[in-house]
C-alpha cells in the first residue's frame, strides 16, 4: 500500500492563541499571586473569592464557582482558609435558610480595600506596553471571548 505523501499538520504553540492566552494569564496570575502571598498571606484562589464577594455581595459556594471559574474543590479549600483567617463568614441565607452563603467580614472588606490598589497598579503596569486604543480593543476582545468561553462551558456540561 502506498504511503501517504501528506505531511502531518503542525501546530506551533507560539502561534496558537489559546496557548498564548493561557501563558499570559498564568504568568500574570503567578506574579500577582506571589505579591499577594507575601504582602497579604493569601493565594490566588482566596483572592478571587474575596474579589467575587466584594463585587457581588454574599454568594453561595456554587455561585462562587460560577463567578470565579474555579472548581468546587478549590473553592471549598480556599473558602475554609478564608474562614480560618477571619476574612469570610458562612451563614444561612436570610432569604432561604436552607442555603449557605459566604459573606465578607469587616476584616475581609478591609483586606479587599488594601488589595484593590495593588491589583490595579499591577494591571496598569502590565498594560502600559499597549497604547490606550489597543487597551480598549483588548478589553472589548476579551469581553467577547469571555462570552464565547461561557458557550464552551455550556456545551461541555451538555446544556
mmCIF file of C-alpha atoms in Angstrom:
data_model
loop_
_atom_site.group_PDB
_atom_site.id
_atom_site.type_symbol
_atom_site.label_atom_id
_atom_site.label_comp_id
_atom_site.label_asym_id
_atom_site.label_seq_id
_atom_site.Cartn_x
_atom_site.Cartn_y
_atom_site.Cartn_z
ATOM 1 C CA UNK A 1 0.000 0.000 0.000
ATOM 2 C CA UNK A 2 1.499 3.382 -0.951
ATOM 3 C CA UNK A 3 2.425 5.687 1.896
ATOM 4 C CA UNK A 4 0.660 8.999 2.133
ATOM 5 C CA UNK A 5 2.720 11.927 0.965
ATOM 6 C CA UNK A 6 0.720 14.338 3.093
ATOM 7 C CA UNK A 7 2.690 15.974 5.835
ATOM 8 C CA UNK A 8 1.062 15.907 9.255
ATOM 9 C CA UNK A 9 -0.484 19.215 10.237
ATOM 10 C CA UNK A 10 1.641 21.299 12.555
ATOM 11 C CA UNK A 11 0.506 23.491 15.376
ATOM 12 C CA UNK A 12 3.295 25.740 16.627
ATOM 13 C CA UNK A 13 2.239 26.608 20.150
ATOM 14 C CA UNK A 14 3.673 30.116 19.874
ATOM 15 C CA UNK A 15 1.113 30.823 17.138
ATOM 16 C CA UNK A 16 -1.878 29.199 18.884
ATOM 17 C CA UNK A 17 -3.988 31.899 20.534
ATOM 18 C CA UNK A 18 -5.438 29.704 23.340
ATOM 19 C CA UNK A 19 -1.854 28.813 24.302
ATOM 20 C CA UNK A 20 -0.801 32.483 24.277
ATOM 21 C CA UNK A 21 -3.790 33.450 26.430
ATOM 22 C CA UNK A 22 -3.001 30.674 28.904
ATOM 23 C CA UNK A 23 0.678 31.646 29.152
ATOM 24 C CA UNK A 24 -0.103 35.338 29.666
ATOM 25 C CA UNK A 25 -2.784 34.519 32.252
ATOM 26 C CA UNK A 26 -0.524 32.072 34.105
ATOM 27 C CA UNK A 27 2.446 34.438 34.219
ATOM 28 C CA UNK A 28 0.337 37.363 35.372
ATOM 29 C CA UNK A 29 -1.511 35.231 37.907
ATOM 30 C CA UNK A 30 1.760 33.849 39.313
ATOM 31 C CA UNK A 31 3.179 37.354 39.659
ATOM 32 C CA UNK A 32 0.063 38.695 41.366
ATOM 33 C CA UNK A 33 -0.180 35.550 43.481
ATOM 34 C CA UNK A 34 3.392 35.946 44.685
ATOM 35 C CA UNK A 35 2.765 39.575 45.626
ATOM 36 C CA UNK A 36 -0.470 38.803 47.465
ATOM 37 C CA UNK A 37 1.010 35.843 49.285
ATOM 38 C CA UNK A 38 3.996 37.870 50.512
ATOM 39 C CA UNK A 39 2.068 41.017 51.357
ATOM 40 C CA UNK A 40 -1.319 39.680 52.492
ATOM 41 C CA UNK A 41 -0.809 35.970 53.213
ATOM 42 C CA UNK A 42 -3.409 34.810 50.689
ATOM 43 C CA UNK A 43 -3.182 32.885 47.444
ATOM 44 C CA UNK A 44 -4.908 33.433 44.098
ATOM 45 C CA UNK A 45 -7.979 31.240 44.807
ATOM 46 C CA UNK A 46 -8.580 33.126 48.058
ATOM 47 C CA UNK A 47 -8.082 36.467 46.315
ATOM 48 C CA UNK A 48 -10.600 35.517 43.625
ATOM 49 C CA UNK A 49 -13.208 34.602 46.225
ATOM 50 C CA UNK A 50 -12.618 37.827 48.156
ATOM 51 C CA UNK A 51 -12.986 39.890 44.978
ATOM 52 C CA UNK A 52 -16.128 37.986 43.931
ATOM 53 C CA UNK A 53 -17.722 38.659 47.319
ATOM 54 C CA UNK A 54 -16.535 42.263 47.237
ATOM 55 C CA UNK A 55 -18.061 42.944 43.827
ATOM 56 C CA UNK A 56 -21.181 40.740 44.041
ATOM 57 C CA UNK A 57 -22.027 40.658 47.737
ATOM 58 C CA UNK A 58 -22.911 37.422 49.561
ATOM 59 C CA UNK A 59 -22.717 34.320 47.366
ATOM 60 C CA UNK A 60 -23.477 30.640 47.779
ATOM 61 C CA UNK A 61 -20.451 28.391 47.192
ATOM 62 C CA UNK A 62 -21.832 27.222 43.827
ATOM 63 C CA UNK A 63 -22.194 30.867 42.778
ATOM 64 C CA UNK A 64 -18.558 31.452 43.744
ATOM 65 C CA UNK A 65 -17.645 28.527 41.467
ATOM 66 C CA UNK A 66 -19.535 30.215 38.612
ATOM 67 C CA UNK A 67 -18.114 33.708 39.234
ATOM 68 C CA UNK A 68 -14.501 32.586 39.597
ATOM 69 C CA UNK A 69 -14.406 29.673 37.125
ATOM 70 C CA UNK A 70 -12.652 27.589 39.777
ATOM 71 C CA UNK A 71 -13.603 24.003 40.513
ATOM 72 C CA UNK A 72 -15.659 23.112 43.597
ATOM 73 C CA UNK A 73 -12.739 21.543 45.442
ATOM 74 C CA UNK A 74 -10.525 24.580 45.043
ATOM 75 C CA UNK A 75 -13.344 26.900 46.126
ATOM 76 C CA UNK A 76 -14.040 24.723 49.159
ATOM 77 C CA UNK A 77 -10.384 24.703 50.260
ATOM 78 C CA UNK A 78 -9.963 28.439 49.733
ATOM 79 C CA UNK A 79 -13.268 29.139 51.498
ATOM 80 C CA UNK A 80 -12.139 27.163 54.561
ATOM 81 C CA UNK A 81 -8.871 29.080 54.690
ATOM 82 C CA UNK A 82 -10.653 32.430 54.367
ATOM 83 C CA UNK A 83 -12.958 31.476 57.234
ATOM 84 C CA UNK A 84 -9.929 30.438 59.340
ATOM 85 C CA UNK A 85 -8.289 33.801 58.593
ATOM 86 C CA UNK A 86 -11.456 35.635 59.627
ATOM 87 C CA UNK A 87 -11.889 37.204 56.182
ATOM 88 C CA UNK A 88 -15.121 35.403 55.280
ATOM 89 C CA UNK A 89 -18.012 34.030 57.286
ATOM 90 C CA UNK A 90 -20.520 31.364 56.300
ATOM 91 C CA UNK A 91 -24.151 31.823 57.314
ATOM 92 C CA UNK A 92 -27.619 30.725 56.350
ATOM 93 C CA UNK A 93 -29.084 32.809 53.570
ATOM 94 C CA UNK A 94 -31.574 35.254 55.143
ATOM 95 C CA UNK A 95 -33.905 34.691 52.151
ATOM 96 C CA UNK A 96 -33.628 30.895 52.213
ATOM 97 C CA UNK A 97 -32.463 29.361 55.488
ATOM 98 C CA UNK A 98 -31.621 26.052 53.786
ATOM 99 C CA UNK A 99 -28.908 27.646 51.691
ATOM 100 C CA UNK A 100 -25.458 28.671 52.934
ATOM 101 C CA UNK A 101 -23.840 31.874 51.720
ATOM 102 C CA UNK A 102 -20.402 33.396 52.098
ATOM 103 C CA UNK A 103 -20.072 36.933 53.417
ATOM 104 C CA UNK A 104 -17.068 39.221 53.656
ATOM 105 C CA UNK A 105 -16.254 40.076 57.258
ATOM 106 C CA UNK A 106 -15.073 43.579 58.179
ATOM 107 C CA UNK A 107 -11.554 42.226 58.147
ATOM 108 C CA UNK A 108 -12.173 40.755 54.676
ATOM 109 C CA UNK A 109 -13.606 44.032 53.387
ATOM 110 C CA UNK A 110 -10.568 45.828 54.790
ATOM 111 C CA UNK A 111 -8.249 43.427 53.021
ATOM 112 C CA UNK A 112 -10.126 43.985 49.754
ATOM 113 C CA UNK A 113 -9.725 47.745 50.189
ATOM 114 C CA UNK A 114 -5.976 47.229 50.632
ATOM 115 C CA UNK A 115 -5.604 44.761 47.760
ATOM 116 C CA UNK A 116 -7.549 46.603 45.060
ATOM 117 C CA UNK A 117 -4.993 49.414 44.588
ATOM 118 C CA UNK A 118 -2.158 46.856 44.350
ATOM 119 C CA UNK A 119 -4.128 44.828 41.799
ATOM 120 C CA UNK A 120 -4.919 47.952 39.758
ATOM 121 C CA UNK A 121 -1.277 49.030 39.896
ATOM 122 C CA UNK A 122 -0.119 45.649 38.586
ATOM 123 C CA UNK A 123 -2.772 45.759 35.868
ATOM 124 C CA UNK A 124 -1.720 49.284 34.834
ATOM 125 C CA UNK A 125 1.959 48.311 34.697
ATOM 126 C CA UNK A 126 1.192 45.189 32.689
ATOM 127 C CA UNK A 127 -0.986 47.011 30.161
ATOM 128 C CA UNK A 128 1.329 50.029 29.900
ATOM 129 C CA UNK A 129 3.033 48.433 26.869
ATOM 130 C CA UNK A 130 -0.199 48.977 24.920
ATOM 131 C CA UNK A 131 -1.426 52.363 23.684
ATOM 132 C CA UNK A 132 -4.850 53.396 25.025
ATOM 133 C CA UNK A 133 -6.657 52.341 21.836
ATOM 134 C CA UNK A 134 -5.130 48.872 21.951
ATOM 135 C CA UNK A 135 -6.074 48.530 25.640
ATOM 136 C CA UNK A 136 -9.692 49.370 24.790
ATOM 137 C CA UNK A 137 -9.631 46.943 21.853
ATOM 138 C CA UNK A 138 -8.108 44.232 24.067
ATOM 139 C CA UNK A 139 -10.788 44.794 26.693
ATOM 140 C CA UNK A 140 -13.549 44.514 24.079
ATOM 141 C CA UNK A 141 -11.985 41.414 22.535
ATOM 142 C CA UNK A 142 -11.537 39.731 25.923
ATOM 143 C CA UNK A 143 -15.145 40.526 26.848
ATOM 144 C CA UNK A 144 -16.315 38.811 23.662
ATOM 145 C CA UNK A 145 -14.002 35.865 24.261
ATOM 146 C CA UNK A 146 -15.300 35.520 27.825
ATOM 147 C CA UNK A 147 -18.844 35.331 26.464
ATOM 148 C CA UNK A 148 -17.762 32.748 23.895
ATOM 149 C CA UNK A 149 -15.981 30.745 26.592
ATOM 150 C CA UNK A 150 -19.262 30.660 28.514
ATOM 151 C CA UNK A 151 -20.774 28.951 25.475
ATOM 152 C CA UNK A 152 -17.978 26.370 25.677
ATOM 153 C CA UNK A 153 -18.816 25.716 29.337
ATOM 154 C CA UNK A 154 -22.486 25.216 28.451
ATOM 155 C CA UNK A 155 -21.577 22.854 25.608
ATOM 156 C CA UNK A 156 -19.199 20.888 27.857
ATOM 157 C CA UNK A 157 -21.879 20.482 30.538
ATOM 158 C CA UNK A 158 -24.450 19.314 27.996
ATOM 159 C CA UNK A 159 -26.704 22.383 28.247
#
